[in-house]
Coordinates of C-alpha atoms in Angstrom, one line a residue:
X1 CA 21.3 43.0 91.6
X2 CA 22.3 39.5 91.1
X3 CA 26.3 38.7 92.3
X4 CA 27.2 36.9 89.0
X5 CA 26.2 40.1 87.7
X6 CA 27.9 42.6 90.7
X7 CA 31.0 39.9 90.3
X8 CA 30.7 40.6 86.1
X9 CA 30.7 44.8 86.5
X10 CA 33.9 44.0 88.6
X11 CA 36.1 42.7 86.2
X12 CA 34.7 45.0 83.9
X13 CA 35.9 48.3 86.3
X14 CA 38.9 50.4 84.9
X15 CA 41.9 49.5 85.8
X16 CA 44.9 51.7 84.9
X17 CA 47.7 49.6 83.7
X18 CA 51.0 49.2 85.2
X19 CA 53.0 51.7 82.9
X20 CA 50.8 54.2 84.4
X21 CA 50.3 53.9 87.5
X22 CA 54.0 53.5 88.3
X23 CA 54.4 57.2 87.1
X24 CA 52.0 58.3 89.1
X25 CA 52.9 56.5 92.7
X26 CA 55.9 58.0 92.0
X27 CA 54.1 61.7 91.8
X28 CA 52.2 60.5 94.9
X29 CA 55.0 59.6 96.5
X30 CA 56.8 63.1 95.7
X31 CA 53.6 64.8 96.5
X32 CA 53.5 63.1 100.0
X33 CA 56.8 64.1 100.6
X34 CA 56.8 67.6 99.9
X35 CA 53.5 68.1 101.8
X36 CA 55.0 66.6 104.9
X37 CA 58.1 68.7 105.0
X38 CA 56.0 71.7 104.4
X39 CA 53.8 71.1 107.2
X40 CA 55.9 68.8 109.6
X41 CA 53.9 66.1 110.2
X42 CA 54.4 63.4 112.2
X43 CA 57.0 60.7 112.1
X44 CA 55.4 57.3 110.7
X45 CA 52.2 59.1 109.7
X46 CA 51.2 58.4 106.1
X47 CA 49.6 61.5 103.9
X48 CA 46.1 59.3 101.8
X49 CA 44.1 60.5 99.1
X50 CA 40.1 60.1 100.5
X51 CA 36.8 60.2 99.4
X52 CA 33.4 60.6 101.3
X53 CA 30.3 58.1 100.7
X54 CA 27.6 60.1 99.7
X55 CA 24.0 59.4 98.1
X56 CA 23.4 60.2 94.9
X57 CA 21.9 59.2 91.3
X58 CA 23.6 55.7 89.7
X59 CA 22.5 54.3 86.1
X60 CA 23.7 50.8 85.0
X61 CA 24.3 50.6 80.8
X62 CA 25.2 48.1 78.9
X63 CA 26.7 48.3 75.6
X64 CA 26.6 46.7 72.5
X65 CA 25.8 47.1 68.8
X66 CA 24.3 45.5 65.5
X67 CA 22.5 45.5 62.2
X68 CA 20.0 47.1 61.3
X69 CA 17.4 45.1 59.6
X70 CA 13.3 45.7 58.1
X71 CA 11.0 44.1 59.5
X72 CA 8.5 44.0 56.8
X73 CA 9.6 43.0 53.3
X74 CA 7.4 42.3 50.5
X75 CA 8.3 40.0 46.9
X76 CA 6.3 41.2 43.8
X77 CA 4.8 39.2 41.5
X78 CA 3.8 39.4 37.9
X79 CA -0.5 39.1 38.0
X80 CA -0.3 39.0 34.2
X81 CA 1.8 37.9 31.3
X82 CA 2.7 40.8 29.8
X83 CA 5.4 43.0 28.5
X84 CA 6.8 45.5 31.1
X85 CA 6.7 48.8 29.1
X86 CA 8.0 51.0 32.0
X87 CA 10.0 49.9 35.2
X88 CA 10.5 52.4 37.8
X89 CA 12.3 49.9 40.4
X90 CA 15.8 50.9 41.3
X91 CA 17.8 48.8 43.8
X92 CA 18.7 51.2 46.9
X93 CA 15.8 53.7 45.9
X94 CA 13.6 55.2 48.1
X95 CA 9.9 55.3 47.3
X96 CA 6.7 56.1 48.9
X97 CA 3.3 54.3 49.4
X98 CA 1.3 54.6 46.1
X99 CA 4.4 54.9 44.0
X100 CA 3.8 53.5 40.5
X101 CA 7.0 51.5 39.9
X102 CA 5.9 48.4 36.9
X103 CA 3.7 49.3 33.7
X104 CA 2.8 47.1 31.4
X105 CA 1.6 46.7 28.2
X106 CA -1.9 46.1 28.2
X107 CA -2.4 45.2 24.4
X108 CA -2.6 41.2 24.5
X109 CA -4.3 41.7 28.1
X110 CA -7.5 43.7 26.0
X111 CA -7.7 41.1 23.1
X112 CA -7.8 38.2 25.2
X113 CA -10.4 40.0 27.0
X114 CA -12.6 40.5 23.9
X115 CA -12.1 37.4 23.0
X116 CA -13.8 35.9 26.2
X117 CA -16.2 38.1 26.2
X118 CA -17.0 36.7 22.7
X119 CA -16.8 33.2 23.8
X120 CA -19.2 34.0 26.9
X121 CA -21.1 35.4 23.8
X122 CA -21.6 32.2 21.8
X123 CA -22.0 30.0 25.0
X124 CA -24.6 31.8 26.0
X125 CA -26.3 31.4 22.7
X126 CA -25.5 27.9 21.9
X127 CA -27.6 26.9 25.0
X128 CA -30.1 29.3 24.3
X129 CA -30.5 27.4 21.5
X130 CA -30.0 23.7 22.4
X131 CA -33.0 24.7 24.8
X132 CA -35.2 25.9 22.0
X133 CA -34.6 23.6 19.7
X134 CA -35.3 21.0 22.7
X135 CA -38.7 23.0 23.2
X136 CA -39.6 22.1 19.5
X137 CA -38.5 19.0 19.4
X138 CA -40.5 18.4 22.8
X139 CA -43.6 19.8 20.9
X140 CA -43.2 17.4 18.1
X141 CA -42.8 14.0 20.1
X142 CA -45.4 15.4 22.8
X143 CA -48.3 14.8 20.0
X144 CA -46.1 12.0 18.8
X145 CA -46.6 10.3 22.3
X146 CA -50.5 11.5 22.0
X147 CA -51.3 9.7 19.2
X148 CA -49.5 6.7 20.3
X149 CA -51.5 6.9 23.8
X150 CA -54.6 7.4 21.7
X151 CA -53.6 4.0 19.6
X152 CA -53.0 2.1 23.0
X153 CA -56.2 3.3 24.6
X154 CA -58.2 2.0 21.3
X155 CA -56.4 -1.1 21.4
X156 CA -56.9 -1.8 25.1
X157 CA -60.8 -1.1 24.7
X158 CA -60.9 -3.6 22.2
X159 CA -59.2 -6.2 23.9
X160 CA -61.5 -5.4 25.9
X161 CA -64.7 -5.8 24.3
X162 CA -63.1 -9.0 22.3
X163 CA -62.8 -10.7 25.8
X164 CA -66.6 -10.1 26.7
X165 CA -67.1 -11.3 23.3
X166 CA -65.3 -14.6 23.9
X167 CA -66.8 -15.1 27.6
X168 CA -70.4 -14.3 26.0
X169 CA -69.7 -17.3 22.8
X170 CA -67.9 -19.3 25.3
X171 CA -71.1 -19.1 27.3
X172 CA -73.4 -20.1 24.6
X173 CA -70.9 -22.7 23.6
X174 CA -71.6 -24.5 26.7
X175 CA -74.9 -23.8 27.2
X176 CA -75.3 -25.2 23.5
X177 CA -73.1 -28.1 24.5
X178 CA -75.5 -29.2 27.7
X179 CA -78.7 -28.7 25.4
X180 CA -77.2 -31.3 23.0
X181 CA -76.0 -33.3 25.4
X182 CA -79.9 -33.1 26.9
X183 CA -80.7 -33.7 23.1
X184 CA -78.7 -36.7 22.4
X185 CA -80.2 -38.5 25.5
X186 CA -83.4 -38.2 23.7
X187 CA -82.5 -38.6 20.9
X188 CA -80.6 -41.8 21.8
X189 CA -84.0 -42.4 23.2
X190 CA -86.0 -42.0 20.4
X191 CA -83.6 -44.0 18.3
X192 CA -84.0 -46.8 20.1
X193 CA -87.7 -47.0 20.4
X194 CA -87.4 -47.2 16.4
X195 CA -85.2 -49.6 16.6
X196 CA -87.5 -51.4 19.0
X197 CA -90.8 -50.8 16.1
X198 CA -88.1 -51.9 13.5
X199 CA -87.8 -55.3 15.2
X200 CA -91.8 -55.3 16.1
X201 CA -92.2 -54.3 12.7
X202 CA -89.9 -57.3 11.5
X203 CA -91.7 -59.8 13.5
X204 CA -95.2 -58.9 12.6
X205 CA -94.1 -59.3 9.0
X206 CA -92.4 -62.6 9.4
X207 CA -95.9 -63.8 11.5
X208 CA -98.1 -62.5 8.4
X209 CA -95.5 -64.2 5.8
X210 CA -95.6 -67.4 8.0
X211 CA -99.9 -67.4 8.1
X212 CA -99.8 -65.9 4.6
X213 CA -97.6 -69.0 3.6
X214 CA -100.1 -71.2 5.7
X215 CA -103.2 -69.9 4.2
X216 CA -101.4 -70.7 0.7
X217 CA -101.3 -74.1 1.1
X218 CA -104.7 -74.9 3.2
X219 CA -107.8 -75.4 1.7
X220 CA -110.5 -73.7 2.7
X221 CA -111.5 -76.4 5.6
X222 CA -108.0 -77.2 6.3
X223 CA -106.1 -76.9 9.7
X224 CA -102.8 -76.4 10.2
X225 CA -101.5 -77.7 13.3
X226 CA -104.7 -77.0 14.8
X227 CA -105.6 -73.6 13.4
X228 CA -108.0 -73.2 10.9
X229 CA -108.2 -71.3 7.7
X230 CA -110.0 -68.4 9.5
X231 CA -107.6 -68.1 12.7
X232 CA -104.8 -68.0 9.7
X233 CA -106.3 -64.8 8.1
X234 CA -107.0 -63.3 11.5
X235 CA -104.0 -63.4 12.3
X236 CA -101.9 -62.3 8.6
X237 CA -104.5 -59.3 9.4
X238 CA -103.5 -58.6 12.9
X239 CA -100.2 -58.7 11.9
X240 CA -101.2 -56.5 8.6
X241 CA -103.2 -54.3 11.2
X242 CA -99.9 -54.2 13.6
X243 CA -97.6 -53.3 11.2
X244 CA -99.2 -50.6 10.2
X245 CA -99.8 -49.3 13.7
X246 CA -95.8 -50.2 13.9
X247 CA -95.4 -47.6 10.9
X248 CA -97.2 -44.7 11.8
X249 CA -95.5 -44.7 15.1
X250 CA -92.3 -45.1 13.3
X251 CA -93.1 -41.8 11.0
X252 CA -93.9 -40.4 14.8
X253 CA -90.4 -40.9 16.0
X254 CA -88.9 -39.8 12.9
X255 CA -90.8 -36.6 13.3
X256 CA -89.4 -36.3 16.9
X257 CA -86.2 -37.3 16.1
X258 CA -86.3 -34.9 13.0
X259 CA -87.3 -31.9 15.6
X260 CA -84.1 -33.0 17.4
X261 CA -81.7 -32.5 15.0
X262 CA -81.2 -36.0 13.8
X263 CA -83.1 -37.6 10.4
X264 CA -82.2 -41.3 11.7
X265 CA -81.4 -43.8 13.8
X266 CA -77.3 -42.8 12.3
X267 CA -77.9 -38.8 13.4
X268 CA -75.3 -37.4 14.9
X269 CA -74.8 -35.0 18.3
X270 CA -75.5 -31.7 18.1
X271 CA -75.8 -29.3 14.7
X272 CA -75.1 -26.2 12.2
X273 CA -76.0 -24.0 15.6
X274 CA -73.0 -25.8 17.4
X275 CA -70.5 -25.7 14.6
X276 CA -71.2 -21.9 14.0
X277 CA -70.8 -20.8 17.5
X278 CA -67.6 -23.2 18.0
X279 CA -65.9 -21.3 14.6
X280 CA -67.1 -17.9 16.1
X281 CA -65.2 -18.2 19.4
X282 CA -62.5 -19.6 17.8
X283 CA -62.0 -16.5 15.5
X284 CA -63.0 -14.4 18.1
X285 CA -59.7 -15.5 20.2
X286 CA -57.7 -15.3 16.6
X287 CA -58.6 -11.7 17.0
X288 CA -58.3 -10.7 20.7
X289 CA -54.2 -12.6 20.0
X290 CA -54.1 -10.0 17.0
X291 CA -55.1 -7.3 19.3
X292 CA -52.8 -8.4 22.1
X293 CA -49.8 -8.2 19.4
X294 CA -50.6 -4.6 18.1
X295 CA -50.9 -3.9 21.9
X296 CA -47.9 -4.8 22.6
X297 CA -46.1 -3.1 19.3
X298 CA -48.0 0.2 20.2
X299 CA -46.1 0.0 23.6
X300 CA -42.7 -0.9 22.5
X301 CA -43.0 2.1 20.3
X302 CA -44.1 4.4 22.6
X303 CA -41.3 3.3 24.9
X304 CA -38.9 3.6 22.4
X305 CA -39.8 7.5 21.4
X306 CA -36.8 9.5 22.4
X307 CA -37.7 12.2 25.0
X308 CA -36.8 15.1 23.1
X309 CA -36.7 17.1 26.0
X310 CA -33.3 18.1 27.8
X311 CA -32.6 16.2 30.3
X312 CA -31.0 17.6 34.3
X313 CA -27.8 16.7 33.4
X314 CA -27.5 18.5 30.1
X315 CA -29.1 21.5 31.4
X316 CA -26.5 21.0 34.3
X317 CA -24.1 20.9 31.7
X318 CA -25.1 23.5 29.4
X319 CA -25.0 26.1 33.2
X320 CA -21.3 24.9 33.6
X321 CA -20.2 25.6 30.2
X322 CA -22.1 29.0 30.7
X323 CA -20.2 29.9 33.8
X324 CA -17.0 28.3 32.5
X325 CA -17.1 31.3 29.9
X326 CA -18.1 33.5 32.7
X327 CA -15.5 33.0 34.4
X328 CA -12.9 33.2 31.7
X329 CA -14.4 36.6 30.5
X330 CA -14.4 37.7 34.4
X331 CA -10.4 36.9 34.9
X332 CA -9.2 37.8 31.2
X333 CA -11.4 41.5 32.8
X334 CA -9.3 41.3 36.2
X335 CA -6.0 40.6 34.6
X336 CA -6.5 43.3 32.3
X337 CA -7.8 45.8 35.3
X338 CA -4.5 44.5 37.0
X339 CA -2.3 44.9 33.9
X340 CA -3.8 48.7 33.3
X341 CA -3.1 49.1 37.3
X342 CA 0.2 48.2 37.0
X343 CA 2.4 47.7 40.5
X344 CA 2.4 50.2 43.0
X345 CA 4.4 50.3 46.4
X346 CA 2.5 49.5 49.2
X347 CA 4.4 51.0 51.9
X348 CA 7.6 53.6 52.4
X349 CA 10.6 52.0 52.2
X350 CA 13.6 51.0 49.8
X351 CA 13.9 48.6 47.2
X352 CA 16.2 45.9 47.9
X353 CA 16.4 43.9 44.4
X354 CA 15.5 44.3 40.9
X355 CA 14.6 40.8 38.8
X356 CA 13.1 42.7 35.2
X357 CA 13.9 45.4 33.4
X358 CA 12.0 47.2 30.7
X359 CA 10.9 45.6 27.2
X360 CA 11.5 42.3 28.6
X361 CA 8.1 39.8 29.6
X362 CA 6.6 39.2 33.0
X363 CA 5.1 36.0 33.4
X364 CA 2.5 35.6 35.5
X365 CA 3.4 34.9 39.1
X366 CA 6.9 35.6 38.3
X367 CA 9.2 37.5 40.5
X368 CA 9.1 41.7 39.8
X369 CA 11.1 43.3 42.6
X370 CA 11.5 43.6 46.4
X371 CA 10.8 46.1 48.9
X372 CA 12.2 46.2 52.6
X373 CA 10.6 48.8 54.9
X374 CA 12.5 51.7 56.2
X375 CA 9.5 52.3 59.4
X376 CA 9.4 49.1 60.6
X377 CA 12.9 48.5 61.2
X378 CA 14.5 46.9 64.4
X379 CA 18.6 46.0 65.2
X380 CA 19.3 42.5 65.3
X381 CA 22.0 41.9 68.5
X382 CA 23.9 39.1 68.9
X383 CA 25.2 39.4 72.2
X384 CA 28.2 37.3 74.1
X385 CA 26.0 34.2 76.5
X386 CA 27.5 35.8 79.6
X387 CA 25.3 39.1 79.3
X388 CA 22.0 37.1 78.5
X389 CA 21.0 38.6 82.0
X390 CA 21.2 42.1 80.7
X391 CA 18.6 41.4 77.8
X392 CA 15.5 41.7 79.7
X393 CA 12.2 42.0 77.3
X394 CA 10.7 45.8 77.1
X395 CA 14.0 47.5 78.2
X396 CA 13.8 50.6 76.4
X397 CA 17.6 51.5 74.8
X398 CA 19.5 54.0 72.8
X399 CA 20.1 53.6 69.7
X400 CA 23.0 55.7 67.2
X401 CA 23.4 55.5 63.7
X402 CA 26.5 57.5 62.2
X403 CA 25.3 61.1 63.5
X404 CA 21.7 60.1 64.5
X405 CA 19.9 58.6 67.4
X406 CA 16.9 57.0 67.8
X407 CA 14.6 55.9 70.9
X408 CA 14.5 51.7 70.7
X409 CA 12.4 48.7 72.9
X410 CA 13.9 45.2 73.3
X411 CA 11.7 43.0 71.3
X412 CA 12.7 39.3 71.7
X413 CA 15.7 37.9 73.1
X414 CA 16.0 33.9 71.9
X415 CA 16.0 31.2 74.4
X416 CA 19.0 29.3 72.8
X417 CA 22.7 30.4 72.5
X418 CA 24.1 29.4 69.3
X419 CA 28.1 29.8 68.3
X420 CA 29.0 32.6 65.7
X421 CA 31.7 32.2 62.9
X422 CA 34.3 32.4 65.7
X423 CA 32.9 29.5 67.6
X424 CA 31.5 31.6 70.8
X425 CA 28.2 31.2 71.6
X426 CA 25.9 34.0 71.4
X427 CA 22.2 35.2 72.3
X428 CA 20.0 36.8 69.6
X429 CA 17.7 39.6 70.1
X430 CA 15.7 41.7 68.4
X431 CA 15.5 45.3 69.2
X432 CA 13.2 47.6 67.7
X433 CA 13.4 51.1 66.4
X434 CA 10.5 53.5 68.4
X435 CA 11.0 56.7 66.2
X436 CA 12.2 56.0 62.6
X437 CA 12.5 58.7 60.1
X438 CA 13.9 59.1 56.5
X439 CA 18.0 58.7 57.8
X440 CA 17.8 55.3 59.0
X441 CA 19.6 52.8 56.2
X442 CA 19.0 49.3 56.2
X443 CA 21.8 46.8 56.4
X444 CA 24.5 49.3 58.5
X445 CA 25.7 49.0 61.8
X446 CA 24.6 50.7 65.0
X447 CA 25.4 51.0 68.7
X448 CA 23.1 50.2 71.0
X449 CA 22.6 51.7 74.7
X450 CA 20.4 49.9 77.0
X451 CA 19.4 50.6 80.7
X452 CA 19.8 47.8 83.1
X453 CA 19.3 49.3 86.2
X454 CA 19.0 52.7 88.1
X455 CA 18.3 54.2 90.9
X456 CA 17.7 58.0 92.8
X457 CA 19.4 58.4 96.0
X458 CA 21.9 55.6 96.5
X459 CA 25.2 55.2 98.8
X460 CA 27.7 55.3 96.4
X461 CA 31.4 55.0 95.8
X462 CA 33.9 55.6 92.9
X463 CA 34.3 52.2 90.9
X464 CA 37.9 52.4 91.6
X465 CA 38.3 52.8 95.4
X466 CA 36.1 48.6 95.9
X467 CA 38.0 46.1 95.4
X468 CA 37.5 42.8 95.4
X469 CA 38.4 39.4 97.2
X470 CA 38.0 35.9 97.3
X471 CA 35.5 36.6 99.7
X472 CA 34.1 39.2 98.4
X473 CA 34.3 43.2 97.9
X474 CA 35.8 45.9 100.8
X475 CA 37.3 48.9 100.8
X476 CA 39.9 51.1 103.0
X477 CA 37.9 53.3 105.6
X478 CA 40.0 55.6 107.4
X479 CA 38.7 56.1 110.9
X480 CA 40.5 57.4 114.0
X481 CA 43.7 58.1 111.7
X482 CA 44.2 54.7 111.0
X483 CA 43.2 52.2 108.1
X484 CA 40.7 50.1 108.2
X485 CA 39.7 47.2 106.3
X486 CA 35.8 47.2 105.5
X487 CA 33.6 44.7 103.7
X488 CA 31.0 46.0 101.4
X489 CA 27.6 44.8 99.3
X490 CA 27.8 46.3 96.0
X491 CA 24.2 46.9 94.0
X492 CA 24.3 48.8 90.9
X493 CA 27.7 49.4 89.0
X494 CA 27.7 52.2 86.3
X495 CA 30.4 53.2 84.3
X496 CA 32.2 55.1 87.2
X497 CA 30.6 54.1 90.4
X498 CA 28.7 51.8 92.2
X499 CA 26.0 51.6 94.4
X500 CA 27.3 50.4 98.3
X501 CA 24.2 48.6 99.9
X502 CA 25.7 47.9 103.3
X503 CA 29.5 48.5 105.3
X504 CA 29.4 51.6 104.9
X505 CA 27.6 54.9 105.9
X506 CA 27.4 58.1 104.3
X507 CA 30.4 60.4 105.3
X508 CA 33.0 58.1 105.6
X509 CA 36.7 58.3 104.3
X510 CA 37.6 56.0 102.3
X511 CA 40.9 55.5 100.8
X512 CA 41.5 56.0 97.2
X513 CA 45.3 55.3 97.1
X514 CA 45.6 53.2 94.4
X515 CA 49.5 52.4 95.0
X516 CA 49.1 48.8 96.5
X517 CA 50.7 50.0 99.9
X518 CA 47.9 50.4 101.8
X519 CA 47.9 47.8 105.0
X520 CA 44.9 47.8 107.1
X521 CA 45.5 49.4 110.8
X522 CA 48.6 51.7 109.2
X523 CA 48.3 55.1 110.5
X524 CA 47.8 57.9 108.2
X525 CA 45.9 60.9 107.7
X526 CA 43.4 61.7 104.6
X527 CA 43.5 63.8 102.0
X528 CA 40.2 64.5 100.5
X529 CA 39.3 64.2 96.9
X530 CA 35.8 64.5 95.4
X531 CA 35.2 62.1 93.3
X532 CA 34.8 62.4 89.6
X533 CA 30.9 62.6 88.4
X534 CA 29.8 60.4 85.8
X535 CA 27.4 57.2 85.4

């Protein structure tokens, strides 16, 4: 035992104050007196009240008291909006687990209930039916977008045979051009040779004109710058002969230049061939630009076609709206499961306040009525700072309540001292109740007894015969008829004694004169007394 707390169970002994003890030194004194005449003792020889150290049982207990408090409490709520048609909740009442104590009127709770189940009703068929109409309407643009891919694949084939079309004219239309070309050269060719006979032609006629003219004004015998008559006629007839070589072979060219494509020397490049291919690849690319266009038009349609078929987002939407109602149906089911259930207790205990009464509304999550347990129930302590040392954690204690007492564990003791309403500073613990039963009642007072220490088989000594010094605790031994003065270690201190750990052996005398005369080596002879039992 620590010596703040030896030094503490000190001042806390019983001390018999002075309008008493006066009384009885005076008895003492009388007492003393008498004996000594009656038995002629010894002059100077004091007559002292003793008691022998002996070993016995010693308990320390420390005292103290509080409230009594539950440990579990419990707020109702409301789960529903409803009327309260029956309130069974009295403040102060007792009530058992499973007690009914809240019913309510269930009437709004069941229509609202049918009336999400309708609603999960018509969502259900509203997308049933968005996805069939979608089906249908899928159906429809699905040959929609067949016939249009039909249209486009007939378009694209001819575009397609319009451009092997073109690149065949296009082909003849040069190979047409180079033969022309080749043409024309000969042509050009041929042209000139005539134009070559033309001038042949023009000179032989000017040279038979000339001799012609000659012969015309010669005799028969005449010359003419040398010729004669006869040289004059051959030569008009050579140049007769030689122009009409020059014509035939004209006729011959025109012939050629007829089989050419050209009638003269003014016939031009080419002919109706050309002209007919050139207009046929030039409608041919009017129509492949035609094509292209309805092409393109087919497309755009096609592209523009709505896709009648729901897309992952309105299906999405159409679950959500589904589960939406689902889960409206499934909680306007719970809170009517929860109204029909009403509130029930769900422990022993008492109820400590009362917020509705019946006929009036709950609202949901509103506040019904509390309940405080009376089993799990502990004493809350508030004890002075200078006994901190005597709350020790699992220290089992006593506890009385009016006429009733129950078994009790030290719970928690707080780590803080905090000042009460009087200003002193205080330690709370909790202490709590082992063995509860129907009597406890929550909010009164009760005493508490705790154990600090014990022990079996200890030296011990009436509380009243230490005393104590500056330094430190002795007692009067009397040994050899005379007074001595004896210093002692004090362990445990009960109520009535305390436990002596050294100074002192067992059988000694020691002086329980409590009359303030006692001087140490005084002679005097003892009296024993047995000291009183008790903790």
């Amino acid at each position: 035992m620590s010596k703040e707390r030896r030094r503490k169970y000190r001042r806390r002994r019983k001390k018999l104050p002075g309008w008493v003890i006066l009384p009885i030194l005076a008895g003492m004194a009388v007492i003393c007196f008498g004996i000594s005449k009656a038995v002629g003792g010894n002059v100077g020889e004091v007559k002292l009240n003793v008691v022998e150290a002996g070993y016995e049982s010693v308990k320390e207990v420390y005292h103290t008291s509080g409230t009594v408090v539950s440990e579990r409490s419990k707020t109702f709520y409301s789960p529903v909006n409803a009327p309260i048609k029956e309130n069974k909740a009295r403040v102060g009442e007792a009530v058992k687990k499973g007690d009914k104590l809240i019913i309510f009127d269930t009437k709004n709770l069941d229509r609202d209930n049918q009336t999400s189940r309708l609603q999960t009703l018509s969502a259900k068929y509203t997308s049933q039916d968005a996805k069939e109409q979608s089906g249908r309407a899928a159906k429809s643009m699905g040959e929609v977008k067949k016939q249009q891919d039909a249209a486009v694949s007939e378009l694209k084939t001819q575009i397609k045979k319009k451009n092997t079309k073109i690149q065949k004219l296009e082909k003849q239309v040069k190979e047409s051009a180079k033969q022309s070309e080749k043409a024309a050269g000969e042509r050009a060719g041929i042209q000139k040779k005539m134009a070559d006979n033309l001038d042949s032609q023009s000179v032989c006629r000017a040279k038979k004109e000339n001799a012609q003219r000659q012969l015309d004004n010669l005799g028969e015998e005449e010359q003419d710058g040398g010729q004669t008559k006869a040289q004059l006629i051959d030569e008009a007839q050579n140049a007769t002969n030689e122009i009409s070589r020059l014509e035939r072979e004209y006729r011959t060219f025109e012939q050629e230049l007829k089989q050419l494509g050209g009638d003269s020397l003014e016939g031009g490049i080419g002919g109706t061939e050309d002209s007919t291919l050139v207009q046929s690849l030039a409608q041919a690319k009017q129509e492949l630009e035609a094509l292209k266009s309805s092409l393109a038009q087919a497309e755009n349609s096609k592209q523009a076609t709505a896709d009648a078929k729901l897309t992952d987002a309105q299906i999405k939407n159409l679950k959500v709206s589904e589960d939406l109602a689902q889960m409206a149906e499934l909680t306007s089911k719970e809170l009517l499961e929860k109204g029909k259930e009403g509130i029930r207790a769900e422990f022993d205990g008492i109820i400590s306040d009362v917020k509705v009464f019946e006929g009036s509304d709950a609202i949901q999550g509103g506040e019904l009525f509390t309940l405080v347990s009376n089993r799990d129930v502990c004493v809350e302590l508030e004890v002075s700072a200078g006994d901190f040392d005597n709350l020790v954690t699992g220290e089992k204690a006593v506890v009385t309540m009016g006429n009733h007492t129950y078994q009790g564990t030290l719970e928690s003791v707080n780590k803080i001292a905090l000042k009460n309403e009087k200003g002193n500073p205080v330690i709370g613990a909790k202490l709590s109740i082992d063995n509860p039963d129907d009597d406890i009642y929550i909010g009164v007072s009760a005493k508490v007894n705790m154990t600090v220490a014990e022990k079996e088989n200890a030296l011990c000594l009436p509380n009243e015969v230490i005393n104590t010094a500056a330094d430190g605790d002795f007692v009067y031994v009397l040994k050899d008829g005379a007074v001595k003065k004896q210093k002692v270690e004090v362990g445990i201190v009960s109520s009535s004694k305390s436990e002596v750990l050294s100074g002192i052996e067992e059988g000694d005398q020691i002086v329980s004169d409590i009359s303030g005369n006692i001087k140490e080596g005084m002679k005097a002879e003892g009296i024993r007394q047995e000291a009183a039992d008790g903790e």
